[in-house]
mmCIF file of C-alpha atoms in Angstrom:
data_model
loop_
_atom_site.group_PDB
_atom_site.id
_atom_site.type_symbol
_atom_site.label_atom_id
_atom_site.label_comp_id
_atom_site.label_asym_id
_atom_site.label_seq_id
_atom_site.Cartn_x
_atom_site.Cartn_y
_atom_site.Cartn_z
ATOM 1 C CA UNK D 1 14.103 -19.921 24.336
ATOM 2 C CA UNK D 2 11.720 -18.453 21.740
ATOM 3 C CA UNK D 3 12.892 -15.347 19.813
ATOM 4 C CA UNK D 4 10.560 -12.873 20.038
ATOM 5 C CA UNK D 5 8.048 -12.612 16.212
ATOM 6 C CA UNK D 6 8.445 -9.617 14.065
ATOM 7 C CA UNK D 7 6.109 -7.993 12.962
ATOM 8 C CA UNK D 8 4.213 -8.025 9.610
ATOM 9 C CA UNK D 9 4.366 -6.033 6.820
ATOM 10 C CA UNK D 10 1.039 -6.232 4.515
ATOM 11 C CA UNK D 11 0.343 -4.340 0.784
ATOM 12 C CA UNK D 12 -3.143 -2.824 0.456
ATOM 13 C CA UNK D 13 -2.819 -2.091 -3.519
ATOM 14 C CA UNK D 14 -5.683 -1.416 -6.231
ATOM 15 C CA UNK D 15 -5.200 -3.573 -9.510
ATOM 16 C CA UNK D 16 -6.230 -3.961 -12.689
ATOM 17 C CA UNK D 17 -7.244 -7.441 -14.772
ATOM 18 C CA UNK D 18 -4.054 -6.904 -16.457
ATOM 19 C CA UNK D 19 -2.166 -6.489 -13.358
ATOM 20 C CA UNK D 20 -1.334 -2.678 -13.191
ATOM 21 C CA UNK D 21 -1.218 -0.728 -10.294
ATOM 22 C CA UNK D 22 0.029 2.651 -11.852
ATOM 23 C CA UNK D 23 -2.020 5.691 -11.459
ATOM 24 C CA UNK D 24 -5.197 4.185 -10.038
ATOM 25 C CA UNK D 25 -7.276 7.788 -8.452
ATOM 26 C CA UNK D 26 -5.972 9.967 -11.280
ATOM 27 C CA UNK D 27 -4.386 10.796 -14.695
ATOM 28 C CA UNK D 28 -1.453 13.098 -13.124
ATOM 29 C CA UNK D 29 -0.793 10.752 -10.062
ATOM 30 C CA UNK D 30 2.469 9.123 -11.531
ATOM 31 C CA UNK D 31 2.606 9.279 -15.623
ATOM 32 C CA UNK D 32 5.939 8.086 -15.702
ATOM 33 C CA UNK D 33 7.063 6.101 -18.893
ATOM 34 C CA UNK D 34 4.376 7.951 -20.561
ATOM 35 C CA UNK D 35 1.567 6.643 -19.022
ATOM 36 C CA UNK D 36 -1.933 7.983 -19.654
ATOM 37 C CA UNK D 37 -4.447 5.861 -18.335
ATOM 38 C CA UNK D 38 -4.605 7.216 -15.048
ATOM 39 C CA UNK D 39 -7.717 7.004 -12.971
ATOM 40 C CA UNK D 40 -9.142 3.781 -13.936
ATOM 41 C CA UNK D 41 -10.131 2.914 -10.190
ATOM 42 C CA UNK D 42 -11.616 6.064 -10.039
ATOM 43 C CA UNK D 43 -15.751 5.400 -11.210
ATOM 44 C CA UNK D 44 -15.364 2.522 -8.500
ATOM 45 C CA UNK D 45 -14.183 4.360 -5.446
ATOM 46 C CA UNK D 46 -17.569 4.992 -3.793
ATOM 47 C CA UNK D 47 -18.521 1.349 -4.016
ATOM 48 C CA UNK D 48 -14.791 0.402 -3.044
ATOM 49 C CA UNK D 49 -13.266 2.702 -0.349
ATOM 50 C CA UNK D 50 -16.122 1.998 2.667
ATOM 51 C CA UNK D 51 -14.760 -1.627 2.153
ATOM 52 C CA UNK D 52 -10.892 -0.928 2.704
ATOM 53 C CA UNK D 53 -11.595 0.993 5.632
ATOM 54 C CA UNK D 54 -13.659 -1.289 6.672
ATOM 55 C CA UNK D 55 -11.424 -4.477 6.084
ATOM 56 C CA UNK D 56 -8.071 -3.326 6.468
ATOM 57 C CA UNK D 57 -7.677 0.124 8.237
ATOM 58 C CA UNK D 58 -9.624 -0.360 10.995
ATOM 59 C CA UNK D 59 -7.255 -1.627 12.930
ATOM 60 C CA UNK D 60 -4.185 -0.014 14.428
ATOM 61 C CA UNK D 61 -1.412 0.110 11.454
ATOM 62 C CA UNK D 62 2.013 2.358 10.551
ATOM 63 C CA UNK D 63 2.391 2.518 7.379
ATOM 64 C CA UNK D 64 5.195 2.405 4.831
ATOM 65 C CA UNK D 65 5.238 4.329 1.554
ATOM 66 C CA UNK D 66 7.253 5.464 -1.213
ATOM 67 C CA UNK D 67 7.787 9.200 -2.051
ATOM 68 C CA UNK D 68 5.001 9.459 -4.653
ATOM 69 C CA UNK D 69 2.685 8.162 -2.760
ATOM 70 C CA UNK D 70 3.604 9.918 0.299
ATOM 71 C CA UNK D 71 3.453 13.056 -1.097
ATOM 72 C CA UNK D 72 -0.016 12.468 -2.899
ATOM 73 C CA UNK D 73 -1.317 11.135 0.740
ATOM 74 C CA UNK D 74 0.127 14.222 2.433
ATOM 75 C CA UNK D 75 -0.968 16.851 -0.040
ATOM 76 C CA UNK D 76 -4.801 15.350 1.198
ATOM 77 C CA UNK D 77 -4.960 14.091 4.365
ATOM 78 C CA UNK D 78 -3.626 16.733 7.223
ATOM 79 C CA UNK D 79 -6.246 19.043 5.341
ATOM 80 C CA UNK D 80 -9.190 16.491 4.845
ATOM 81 C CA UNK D 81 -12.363 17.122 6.837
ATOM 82 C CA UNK D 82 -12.169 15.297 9.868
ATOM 83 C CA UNK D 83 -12.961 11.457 9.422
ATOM 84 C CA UNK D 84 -12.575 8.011 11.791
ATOM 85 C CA UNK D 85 -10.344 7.396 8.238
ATOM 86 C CA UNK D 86 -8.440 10.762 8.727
ATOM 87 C CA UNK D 87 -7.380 10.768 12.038
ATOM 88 C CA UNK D 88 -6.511 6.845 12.027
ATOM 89 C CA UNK D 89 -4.132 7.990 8.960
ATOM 90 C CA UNK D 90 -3.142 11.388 10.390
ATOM 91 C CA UNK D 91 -2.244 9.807 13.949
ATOM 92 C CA UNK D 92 -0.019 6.616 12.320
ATOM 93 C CA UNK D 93 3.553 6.579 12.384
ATOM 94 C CA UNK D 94 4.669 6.934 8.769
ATOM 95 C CA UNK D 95 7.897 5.711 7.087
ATOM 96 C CA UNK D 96 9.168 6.930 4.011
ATOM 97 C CA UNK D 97 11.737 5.875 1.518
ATOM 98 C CA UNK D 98 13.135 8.234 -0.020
ATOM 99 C CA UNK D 99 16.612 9.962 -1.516
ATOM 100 C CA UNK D 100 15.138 13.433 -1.824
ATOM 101 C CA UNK D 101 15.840 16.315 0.528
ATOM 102 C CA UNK D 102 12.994 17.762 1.356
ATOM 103 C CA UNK D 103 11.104 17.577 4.619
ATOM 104 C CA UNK D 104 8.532 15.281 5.435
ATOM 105 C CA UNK D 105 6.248 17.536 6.701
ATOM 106 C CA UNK D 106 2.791 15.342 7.618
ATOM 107 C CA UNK D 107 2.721 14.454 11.559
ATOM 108 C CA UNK D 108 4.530 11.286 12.509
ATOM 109 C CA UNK D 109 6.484 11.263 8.753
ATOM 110 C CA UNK D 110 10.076 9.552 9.251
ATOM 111 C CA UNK D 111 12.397 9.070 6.596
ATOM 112 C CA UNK D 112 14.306 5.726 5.319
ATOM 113 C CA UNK D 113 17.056 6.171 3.454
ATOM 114 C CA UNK D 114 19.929 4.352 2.134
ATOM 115 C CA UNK D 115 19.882 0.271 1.952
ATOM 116 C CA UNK D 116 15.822 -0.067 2.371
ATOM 117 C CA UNK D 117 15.866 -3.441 2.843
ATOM 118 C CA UNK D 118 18.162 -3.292 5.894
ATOM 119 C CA UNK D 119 15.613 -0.367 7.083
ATOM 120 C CA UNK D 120 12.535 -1.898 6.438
ATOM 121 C CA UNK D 121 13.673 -5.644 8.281
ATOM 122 C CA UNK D 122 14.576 -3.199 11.380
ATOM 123 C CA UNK D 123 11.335 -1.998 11.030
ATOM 124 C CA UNK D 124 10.076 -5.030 11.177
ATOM 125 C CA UNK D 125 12.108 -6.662 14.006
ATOM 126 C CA UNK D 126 10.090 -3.249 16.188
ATOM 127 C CA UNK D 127 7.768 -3.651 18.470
ATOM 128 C CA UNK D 128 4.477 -1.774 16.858
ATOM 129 C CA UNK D 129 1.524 -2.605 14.724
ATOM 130 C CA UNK D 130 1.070 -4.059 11.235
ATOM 131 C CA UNK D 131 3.379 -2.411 8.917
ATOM 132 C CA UNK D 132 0.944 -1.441 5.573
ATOM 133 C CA UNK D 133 2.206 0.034 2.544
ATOM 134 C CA UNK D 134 -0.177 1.920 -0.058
ATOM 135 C CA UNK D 135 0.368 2.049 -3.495
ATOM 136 C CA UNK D 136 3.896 2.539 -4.054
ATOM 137 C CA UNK D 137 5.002 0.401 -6.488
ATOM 138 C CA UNK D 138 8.748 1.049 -7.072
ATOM 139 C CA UNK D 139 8.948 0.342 -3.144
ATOM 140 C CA UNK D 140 6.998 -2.938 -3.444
ATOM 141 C CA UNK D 141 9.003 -4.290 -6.114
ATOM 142 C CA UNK D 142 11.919 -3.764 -3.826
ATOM 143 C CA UNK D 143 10.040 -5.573 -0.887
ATOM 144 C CA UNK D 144 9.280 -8.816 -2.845
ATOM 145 C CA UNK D 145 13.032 -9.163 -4.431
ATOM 146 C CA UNK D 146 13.724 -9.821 -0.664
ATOM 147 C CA UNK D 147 10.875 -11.681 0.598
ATOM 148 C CA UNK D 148 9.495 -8.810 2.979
ATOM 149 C CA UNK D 149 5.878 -9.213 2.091
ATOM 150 C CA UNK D 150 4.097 -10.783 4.399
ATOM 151 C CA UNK D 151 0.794 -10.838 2.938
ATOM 152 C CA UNK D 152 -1.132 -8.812 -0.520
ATOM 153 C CA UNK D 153 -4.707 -6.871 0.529
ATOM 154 C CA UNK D 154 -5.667 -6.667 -3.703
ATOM 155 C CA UNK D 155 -9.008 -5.080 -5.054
ATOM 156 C CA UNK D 156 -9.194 -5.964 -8.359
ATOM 157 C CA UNK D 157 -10.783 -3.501 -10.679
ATOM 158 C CA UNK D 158 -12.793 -4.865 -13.995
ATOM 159 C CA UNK D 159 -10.443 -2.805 -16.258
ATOM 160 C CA UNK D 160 -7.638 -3.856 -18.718
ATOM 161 C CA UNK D 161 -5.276 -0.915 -19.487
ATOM 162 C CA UNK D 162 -2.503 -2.932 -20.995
ATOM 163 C CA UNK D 163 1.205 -0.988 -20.620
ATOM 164 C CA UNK D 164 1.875 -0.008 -17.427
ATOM 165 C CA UNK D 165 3.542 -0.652 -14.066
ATOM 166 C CA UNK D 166 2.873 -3.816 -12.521
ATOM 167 C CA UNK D 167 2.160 -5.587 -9.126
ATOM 168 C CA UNK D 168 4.288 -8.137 -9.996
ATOM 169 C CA UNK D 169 6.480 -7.624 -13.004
ATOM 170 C CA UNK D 170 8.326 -10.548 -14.998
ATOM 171 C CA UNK D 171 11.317 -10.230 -12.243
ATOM 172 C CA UNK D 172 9.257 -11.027 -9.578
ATOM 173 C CA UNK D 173 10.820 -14.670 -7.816
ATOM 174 C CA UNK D 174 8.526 -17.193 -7.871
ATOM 175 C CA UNK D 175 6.388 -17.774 -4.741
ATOM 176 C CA UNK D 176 3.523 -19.587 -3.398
ATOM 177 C CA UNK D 177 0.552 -17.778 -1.712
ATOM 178 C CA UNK D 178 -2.041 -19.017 0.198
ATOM 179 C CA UNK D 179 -5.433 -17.703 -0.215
ATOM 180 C CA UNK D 180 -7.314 -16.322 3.060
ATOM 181 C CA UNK D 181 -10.682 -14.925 1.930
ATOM 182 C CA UNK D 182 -12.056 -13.421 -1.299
ATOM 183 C CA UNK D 183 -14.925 -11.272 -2.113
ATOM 184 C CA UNK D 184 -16.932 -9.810 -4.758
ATOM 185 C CA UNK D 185 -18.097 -6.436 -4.089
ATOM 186 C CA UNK D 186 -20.953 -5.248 -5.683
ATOM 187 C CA UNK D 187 -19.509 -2.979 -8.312
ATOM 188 C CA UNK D 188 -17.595 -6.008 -9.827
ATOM 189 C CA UNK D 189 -14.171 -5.280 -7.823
ATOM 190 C CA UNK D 190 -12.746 -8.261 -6.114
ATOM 191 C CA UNK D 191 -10.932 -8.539 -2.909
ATOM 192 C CA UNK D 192 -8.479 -10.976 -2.263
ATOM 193 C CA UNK D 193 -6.375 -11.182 1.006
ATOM 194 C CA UNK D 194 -3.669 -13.675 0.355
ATOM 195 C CA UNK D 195 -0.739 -14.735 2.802
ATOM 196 C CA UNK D 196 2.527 -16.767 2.118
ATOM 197 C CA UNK D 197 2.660 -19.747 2.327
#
């Protein structure tokens, strides 16, 4: 008898040429290791945000976040004027891992602590919609070391920053990707969608 198929788990991340993915939307959204190059995505948004809601969030979806980004995400969203964008992200079931204390206190927030890997196959192994995680890089570094990634949503940005922290850093395992569909948005970003092989 068939076992019943998990479901996925995608990463919608913004990148630079050089590979970064810190601090994309602004200079104070995660400076860490001194960072200052924040907001490099940020002259492209108008041209780039109709196309990842129209690509990848129109669809049901929970999502999956770490604590930075969760915060940053709930500090905007419960507030925003009302959107098709809004409610879709106001009304998903959001997962959060994190070690701190305080509440979660955006609608449908549940927190994941302890082994996240255990957490996040459980997840997984759920019955529910496309798992997505934004952003969140400490949290996606964690996903690849064990092979939780199902497939990369990556805009590509036509901006070299150099330092900074990475999509995939010189830990990441070695893996083989297949490429699903690529395009070049008029502003010079490209989108690639690219599933394991």
């Amino acid at each position: 008898m068939k076992g019943r198929e998990v479901r996925e788990l995608a990463v919608l991340t913004f990148v630079t040429l050089d590979g970064v993915m810190q601090s994309p939307s602004m200079t104070e959204e995660d400076p860490s290791g001194g960072f200052t190059r924040g907001g490099w995505a940020a002259p492209y948004w108008d041209g780039v945000m109709p196309h990842v809601e129209r690509v990848a969030m129109s669809k049901p979806y929970d999502i999956l976040f770490g604590r930075k980004t969760y915060d940053i995400f709930a500090g905007h969203w419960p507030n925003a004027q009302r959107s098709d964008l809004g409610d879709r992200l106001n009304a998903a079931q959001k997962y959060v891992a994190t070690s701190q204390s305080q509440p979660l206190t955006w609608e449908n927030s549940h927190a994941l602590k302890g082994d996240m890997a255990k957490a996040v196959k459980e997840l997984k192994d759920q019955d529910g919609p496309l798992l997505q995680v934004h952003g969140s890089s400490e949290l996606v570094q964690t996903l690849q070391s064990h092979d939780l990634i199902d497939e990369f949503r990556i805009w590509t940005f036509p901006v070299v920053v150099g330092a900074g922290k990475r999509l995939f850093e010189s830990t990441a395992s070695p893996r083989t990707y297949a490429l699903m569909n690529a395009e070049a948005l008029e502003n010079s970003v490209i989108h690639q969608c690219l599933r394991r092989a």
